[in-house]
Coordinates of C-alpha atoms in Angstrom, one line a residue:
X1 CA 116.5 97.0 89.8
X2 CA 118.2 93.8 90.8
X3 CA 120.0 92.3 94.3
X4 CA 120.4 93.9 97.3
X5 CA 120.5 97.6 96.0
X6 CA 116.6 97.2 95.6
X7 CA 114.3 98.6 98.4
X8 CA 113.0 95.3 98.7
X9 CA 116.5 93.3 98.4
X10 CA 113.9 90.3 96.8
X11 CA 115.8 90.0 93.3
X12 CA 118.9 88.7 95.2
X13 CA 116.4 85.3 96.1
X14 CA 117.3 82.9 92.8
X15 CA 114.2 82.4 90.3
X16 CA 115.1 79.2 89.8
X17 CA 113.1 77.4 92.8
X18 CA 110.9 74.6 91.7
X19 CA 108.5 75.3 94.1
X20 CA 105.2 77.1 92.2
X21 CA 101.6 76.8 92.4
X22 CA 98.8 75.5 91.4
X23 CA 95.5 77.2 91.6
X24 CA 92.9 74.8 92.2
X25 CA 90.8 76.0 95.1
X26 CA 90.5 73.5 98.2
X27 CA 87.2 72.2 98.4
X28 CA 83.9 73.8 99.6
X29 CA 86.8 77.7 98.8
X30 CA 85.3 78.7 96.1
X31 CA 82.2 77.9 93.5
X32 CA 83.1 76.1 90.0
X33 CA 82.4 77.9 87.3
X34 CA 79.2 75.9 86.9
X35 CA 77.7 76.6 89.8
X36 CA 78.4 80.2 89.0
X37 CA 75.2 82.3 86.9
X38 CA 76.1 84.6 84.9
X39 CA 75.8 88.2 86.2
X40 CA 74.5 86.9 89.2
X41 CA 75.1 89.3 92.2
X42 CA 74.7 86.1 94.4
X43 CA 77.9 85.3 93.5
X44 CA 79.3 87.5 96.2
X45 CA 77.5 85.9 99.0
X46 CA 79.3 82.5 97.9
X47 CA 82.5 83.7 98.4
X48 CA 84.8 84.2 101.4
X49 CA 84.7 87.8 102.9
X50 CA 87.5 87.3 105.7
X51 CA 89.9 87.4 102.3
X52 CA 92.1 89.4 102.3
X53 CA 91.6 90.5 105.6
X54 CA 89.2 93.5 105.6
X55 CA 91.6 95.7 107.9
X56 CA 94.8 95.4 106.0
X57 CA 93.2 96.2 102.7
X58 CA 91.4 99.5 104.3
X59 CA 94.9 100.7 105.0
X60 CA 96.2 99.6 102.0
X61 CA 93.8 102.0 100.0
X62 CA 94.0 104.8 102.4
X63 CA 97.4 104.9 100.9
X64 CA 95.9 106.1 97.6
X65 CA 97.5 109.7 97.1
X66 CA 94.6 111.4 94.7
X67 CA 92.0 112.9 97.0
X68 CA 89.5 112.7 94.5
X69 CA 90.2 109.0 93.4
X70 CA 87.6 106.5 94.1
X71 CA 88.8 103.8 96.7
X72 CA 90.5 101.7 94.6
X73 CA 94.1 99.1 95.0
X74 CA 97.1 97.4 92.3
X75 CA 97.3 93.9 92.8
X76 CA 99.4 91.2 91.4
X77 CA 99.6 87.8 92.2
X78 CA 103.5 85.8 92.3
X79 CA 105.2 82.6 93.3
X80 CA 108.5 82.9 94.4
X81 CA 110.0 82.0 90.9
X82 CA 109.2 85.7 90.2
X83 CA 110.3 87.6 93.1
X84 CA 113.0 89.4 91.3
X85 CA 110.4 90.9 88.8
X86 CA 108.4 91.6 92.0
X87 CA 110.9 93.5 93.4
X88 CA 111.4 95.8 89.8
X89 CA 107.3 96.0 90.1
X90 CA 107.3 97.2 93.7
X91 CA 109.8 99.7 93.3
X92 CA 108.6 101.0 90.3
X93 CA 105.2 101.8 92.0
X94 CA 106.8 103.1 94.9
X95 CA 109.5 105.4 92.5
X96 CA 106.2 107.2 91.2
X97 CA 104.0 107.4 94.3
X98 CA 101.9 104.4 94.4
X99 CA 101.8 102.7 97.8
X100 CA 97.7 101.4 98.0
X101 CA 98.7 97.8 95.9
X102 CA 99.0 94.6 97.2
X103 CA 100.7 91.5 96.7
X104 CA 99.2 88.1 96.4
X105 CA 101.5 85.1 97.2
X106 CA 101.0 81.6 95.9
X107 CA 103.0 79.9 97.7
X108 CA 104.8 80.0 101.2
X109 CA 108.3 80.6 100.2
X110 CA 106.7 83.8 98.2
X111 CA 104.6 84.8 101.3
X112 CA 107.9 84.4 103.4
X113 CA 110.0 86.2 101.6
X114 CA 107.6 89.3 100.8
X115 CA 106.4 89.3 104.4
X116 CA 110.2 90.1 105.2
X117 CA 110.2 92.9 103.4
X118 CA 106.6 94.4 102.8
X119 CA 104.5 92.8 105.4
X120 CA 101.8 95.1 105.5
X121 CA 101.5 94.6 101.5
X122 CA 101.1 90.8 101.0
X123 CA 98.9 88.4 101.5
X124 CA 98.5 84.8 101.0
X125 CA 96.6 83.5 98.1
X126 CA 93.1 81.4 99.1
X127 CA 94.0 79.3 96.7
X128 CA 96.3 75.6 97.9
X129 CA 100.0 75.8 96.7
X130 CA 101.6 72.2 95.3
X131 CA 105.1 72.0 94.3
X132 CA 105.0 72.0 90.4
X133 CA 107.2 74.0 88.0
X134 CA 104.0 74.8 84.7
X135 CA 105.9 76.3 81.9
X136 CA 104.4 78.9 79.3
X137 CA 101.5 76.7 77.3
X138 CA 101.9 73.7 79.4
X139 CA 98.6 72.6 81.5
X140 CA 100.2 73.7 84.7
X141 CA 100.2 77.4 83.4
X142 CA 96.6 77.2 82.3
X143 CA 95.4 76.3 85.2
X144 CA 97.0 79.4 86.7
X145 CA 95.6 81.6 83.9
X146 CA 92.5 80.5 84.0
X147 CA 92.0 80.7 87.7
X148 CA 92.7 84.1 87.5
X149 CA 89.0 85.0 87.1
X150 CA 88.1 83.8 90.7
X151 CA 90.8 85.5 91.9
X152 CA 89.4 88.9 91.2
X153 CA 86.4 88.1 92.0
X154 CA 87.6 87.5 95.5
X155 CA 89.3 91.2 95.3
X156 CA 86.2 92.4 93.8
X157 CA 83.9 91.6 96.2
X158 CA 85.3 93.5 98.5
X159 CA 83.8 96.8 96.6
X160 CA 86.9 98.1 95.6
X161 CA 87.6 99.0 92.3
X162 CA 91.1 97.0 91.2
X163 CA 94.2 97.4 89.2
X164 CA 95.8 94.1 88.2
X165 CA 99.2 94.0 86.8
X166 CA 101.6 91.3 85.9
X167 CA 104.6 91.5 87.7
X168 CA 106.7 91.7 84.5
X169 CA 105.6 95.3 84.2
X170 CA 107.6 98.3 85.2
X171 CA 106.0 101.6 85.8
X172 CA 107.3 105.2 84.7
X173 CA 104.2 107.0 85.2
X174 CA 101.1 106.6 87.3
X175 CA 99.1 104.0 85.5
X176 CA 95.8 105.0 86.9
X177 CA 96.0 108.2 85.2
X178 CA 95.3 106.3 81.9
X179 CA 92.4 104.2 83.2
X180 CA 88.3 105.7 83.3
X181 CA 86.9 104.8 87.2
X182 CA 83.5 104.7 85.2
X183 CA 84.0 102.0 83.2
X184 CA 83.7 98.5 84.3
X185 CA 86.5 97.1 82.7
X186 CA 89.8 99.0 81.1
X187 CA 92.4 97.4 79.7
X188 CA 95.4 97.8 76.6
X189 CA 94.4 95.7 73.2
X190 CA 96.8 92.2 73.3
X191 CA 96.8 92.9 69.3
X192 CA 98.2 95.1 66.7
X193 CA 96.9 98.6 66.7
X194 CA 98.8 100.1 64.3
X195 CA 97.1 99.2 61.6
X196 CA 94.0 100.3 61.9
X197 CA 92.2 99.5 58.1
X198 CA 93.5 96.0 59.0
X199 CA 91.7 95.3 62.6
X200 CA 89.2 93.3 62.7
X201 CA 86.3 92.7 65.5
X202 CA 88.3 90.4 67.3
X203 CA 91.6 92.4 67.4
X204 CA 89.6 95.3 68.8
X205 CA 88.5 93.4 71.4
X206 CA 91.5 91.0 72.6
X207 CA 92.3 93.0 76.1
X208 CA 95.1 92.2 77.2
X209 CA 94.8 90.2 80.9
X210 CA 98.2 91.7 82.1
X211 CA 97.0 94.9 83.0
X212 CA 93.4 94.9 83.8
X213 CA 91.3 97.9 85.3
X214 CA 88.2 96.7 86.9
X215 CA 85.1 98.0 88.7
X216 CA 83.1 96.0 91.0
X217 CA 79.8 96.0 89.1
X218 CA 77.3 93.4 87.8
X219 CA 78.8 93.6 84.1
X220 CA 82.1 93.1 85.6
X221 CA 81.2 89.9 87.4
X222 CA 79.3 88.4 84.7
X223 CA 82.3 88.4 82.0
X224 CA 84.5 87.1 85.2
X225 CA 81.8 84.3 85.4
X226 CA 82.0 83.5 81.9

């Protein structure tokens, strides 16, 4: 969906802003990878457990609508170059029956906007926000990639299992329905599958970050650490 006929009436905000973000964590936020052992439960302890605020997220899972599931959330993370894809994401969850996800904002214009329209949904990011436009493959965007790690962590921590999604993805059916709540990571192959005499170790192994299932257990935090 697009402009104002959306629930959200977000897509009708231009995605040309300039103003992105930057995902370096303020100092003394969040450990460096270095400082960071691998599989190392401790890992927890170093990070900040006021974020996101305990309360919200408790009601934010009590919205799950499977009895049986285990207490689990969607998340994606956006700056407000993307709030019209945020918009098609958020009603496409809420089109199937999926109201326990929450939006990340990276930057105030994003956390104004969504806290408009979804206010019990969003939160901001604990990450700082600088005015920079990174484009696919520049510097900018790896940086924002490869921060990505912490960031779940941080969701993690909280004992939650999580759902990440891009926000370039539109749902038709429930997506947890395709993901296994015993294994610590689930996620679609980023490679061609339809070959299958052709795959090689790597291509059976090159998950796909966009969509990312995860379960907050030691061999879920050590491959986020690495």
């Amino acid at each position: 969906g697009t402009g104002g006929n959306t629930p959200t009436g977000l897509a009708d905000y231009g995605a040309g802003s300039e103003l992105t973000v930057n995902l370096l964590p303020p100092d003394s936020a969040l450990p460096g990878a270095d400082e960071i052992n691998v599989g190392d439960w401790k890992l927890i302890e170093k990070l900040n457990t006021t974020w996101p605020p305990p309360e919200q997220l408790k009601k934010i899972v009590e919205k799950e609508q499977n009895p049986n599931a285990p207490q689990r959330f969607m998340v994606a993370a956006v700056s407000c170059n993307f709030l019209d894809m945020t918009d098609n994401w958020i009603s496409s969850l809420e089109a199937i029956g999926i109201f326990n996800y929450l939006v990340v904002a990276l930057d105030e214009e994003a956390y104004r906007r969504l806290k408009e329209v979804r206010p019990e949904h969003v939160v901001q990011s604990p990450f700082r926000a600088i005015s920079e436009s990174p484009t696919y493959g520049s510097e900018g965007f790896a940086t924002v990639v490869r921060s990505r790690p912490l960031l779940l962590a941080y969701l993690l921590h909280t004992g939650y299992q999580v759902l990440y999604s891009d926000v370039d993805t539109f749902f038709t059916a429930n997506p947890f329905n395709d993901m296994d709540p015993e294994m610590d990571i689930c996620g679609p192959s980023d490679s061609k599958l339809d070959q299958p005499p052709l795959l090689t170790w790597e291509d059976k192994h090159n998950i796909c970050t966009g969509l990312l299932y995860l379960r907050p257990s030691a061999a879920t935090f050590e491959l986020l650490a690495r």
